[in-house]
Coordinates of C-alpha atoms in Angstrom, one line a residue:
M1 CA 0.0 0.0 0.0
H2 CA 1.2 3.5 -0.9
I3 CA -0.2 7.0 -0.9
N4 CA 0.6 8.3 -4.4
D5 CA -0.7 11.9 -3.9
L6 CA -2.4 14.0 -1.3
R7 CA -4.0 17.0 -2.9
V8 CA -5.0 19.7 -0.4
P9 CA -5.5 23.3 -1.5
R10 CA -2.9 25.4 0.3
L11 CA -4.8 28.8 0.4
I12 CA -8.5 29.6 0.1
Q13 CA -10.1 32.9 0.7
N14 CA -13.1 32.6 3.1
G15 CA -16.4 32.9 1.3
T16 CA -15.0 32.6 -2.3
V17 CA -15.7 29.0 -3.1
E18 CA -18.7 26.8 -2.8
Y19 CA -16.7 23.7 -2.1
V20 CA -13.1 22.4 -1.9
T21 CA -11.8 18.9 -2.5
L22 CA -9.1 17.2 -0.5
D23 CA -8.0 14.0 -2.3
C24 CA -5.9 11.1 -1.0
D25 CA -5.0 8.9 -4.0
Y26 CA -3.4 5.6 -3.0
T27 CA -2.3 2.3 -4.6
L28 CA -3.7 -0.9 -3.1
D29 CA -2.8 -4.5 -4.2
E30 CA -5.7 -6.9 -4.4
A31 CA -4.3 -8.9 -1.4
E32 CA -4.4 -5.7 0.7
R33 CA -8.1 -5.0 0.1
P34 CA -9.4 -6.9 3.2
G35 CA -9.9 -4.6 6.1
L36 CA -9.6 -1.4 4.1
V37 CA -10.4 1.8 6.1
V38 CA -9.8 5.3 4.9
K39 CA -9.8 8.0 7.7
W40 CA -9.1 11.7 7.6
F41 CA -7.9 13.5 10.7
F42 CA -7.8 17.3 11.4
K43 CA -5.0 19.0 13.3
D44 CA -3.8 16.8 16.3
E45 CA -7.2 15.3 17.0
Q46 CA -7.1 11.6 18.0
S47 CA -10.6 11.0 16.5
P48 CA -11.1 11.0 12.7
V49 CA -13.3 13.7 11.0
Y50 CA -14.1 11.3 8.2
Q51 CA -14.2 7.5 7.8
W52 CA -15.0 5.2 4.9
I53 CA -15.1 1.4 4.8
P54 CA -15.9 -0.1 1.4
N55 CA -19.5 -1.4 1.2
Q56 CA -20.5 1.1 3.8
R57 CA -21.6 4.8 3.7
P58 CA -18.9 7.3 4.4
K59 CA -19.2 9.2 7.7
A60 CA -18.5 12.8 8.5
L61 CA -17.5 13.2 12.1
G62 CA -16.5 16.0 14.5
I63 CA -15.8 19.4 12.9
L64 CA -16.7 18.1 9.4
K65 CA -20.1 16.7 10.4
G66 CA -22.7 18.4 8.2
K67 CA -20.0 20.1 6.1
L68 CA -19.2 17.2 3.6
N69 CA -20.8 16.1 0.4
L70 CA -21.0 12.4 1.3
E71 CA -22.1 11.5 -2.2
Y72 CA -18.9 12.8 -3.8
Q73 CA -16.9 10.0 -5.6
A74 CA -13.3 10.5 -6.4
S75 CA -13.1 7.3 -8.4
Q76 CA -15.2 4.5 -9.9
D77 CA -13.0 1.9 -8.2
A78 CA -15.0 0.3 -5.4
Y79 CA -11.9 0.4 -3.2
K80 CA -11.1 4.1 -3.9
M81 CA -14.5 5.8 -4.6
Y82 CA -14.9 7.6 -1.3
R83 CA -11.3 8.4 -0.6
A84 CA -11.7 12.2 -0.9
L85 CA -13.3 14.9 1.1
Q86 CA -15.5 17.5 -0.5
I87 CA -16.1 20.3 2.0
Y88 CA -18.9 22.7 1.5
R89 CA -18.2 26.4 2.0
P90 CA -14.8 26.1 3.8
S91 CA -14.4 28.7 6.5
V92 CA -11.5 30.0 8.6
N93 CA -12.1 27.4 11.4
L94 CA -11.2 24.6 8.9
S95 CA -7.7 25.9 8.5
G96 CA -5.1 23.4 9.7
I97 CA -3.3 20.2 8.9
Y98 CA -5.3 17.3 7.4
L99 CA -4.0 13.8 7.6
C100 CA -5.2 10.9 5.4
R101 CA -4.6 7.4 6.8
V102 CA -5.3 4.3 4.7
S103 CA -5.2 1.1 6.6
T104 CA -5.8 -2.6 5.9
F105 CA -5.2 -5.9 7.7
E106 CA -1.7 -5.8 6.0
G107 CA -0.6 -2.4 7.1
E108 CA -1.1 1.4 6.8
A109 CA 0.1 4.5 5.1
Y110 CA -0.5 8.1 5.9
K111 CA 0.3 11.6 4.6
A112 CA -0.5 15.1 5.8
A113 CA -0.9 18.5 4.2
S114 CA -1.9 22.0 5.4
M115 CA -4.9 24.1 4.2
I116 CA -5.4 27.7 5.2
V117 CA -8.7 29.4 4.8
F118 CA -8.1 33.1 5.2
G119 CA -10.2 36.3 5.6
E120 CA -9.2 39.7 4.4
S121 CA -7.7 40.7 7.7
N122 CA -5.4 37.7 8.2
L123 CA -4.0 37.4 4.6
L124 CA -0.5 38.4 5.7
S125 CA -0.4 36.1 8.7
S126 CA -1.6 33.2 6.4
Y127 CA 1.3 33.7 4.1
L128 CA 3.7 33.8 7.1
C129 CA 2.3 30.5 8.3
I130 CA 2.9 28.9 5.0
A131 CA 6.4 30.2 4.7
A132 CA 7.2 28.7 8.2
A133 CA 5.7 25.3 7.3

């Protein structure tokens, strides 16, 4: 198992987009499919904000509950279709580090990236945070 690409927008201005997509593209061998679970975490939270197990409905949890399009499919592959987050109207409180963790009975892989949603007044501080990251 391997995470090929984690696509997370780095900067978004508050109130300018209807939705944003965070995508965790991974490679999974057929032998690794049993026990597949895709989870997304926000900041240093121990509990996931999203979870998907194939043949089950994806779940939005915590700060993302009620903010995700749970119908969004990133792929037609039954083992990858709900790997991504589509967040409606991202706001400043959703700024932070997002971690995607893909696990199976065979092992796990994870990758993290930062997204900053900024308002007019904190544009400069947003750029400073990115420069420091």
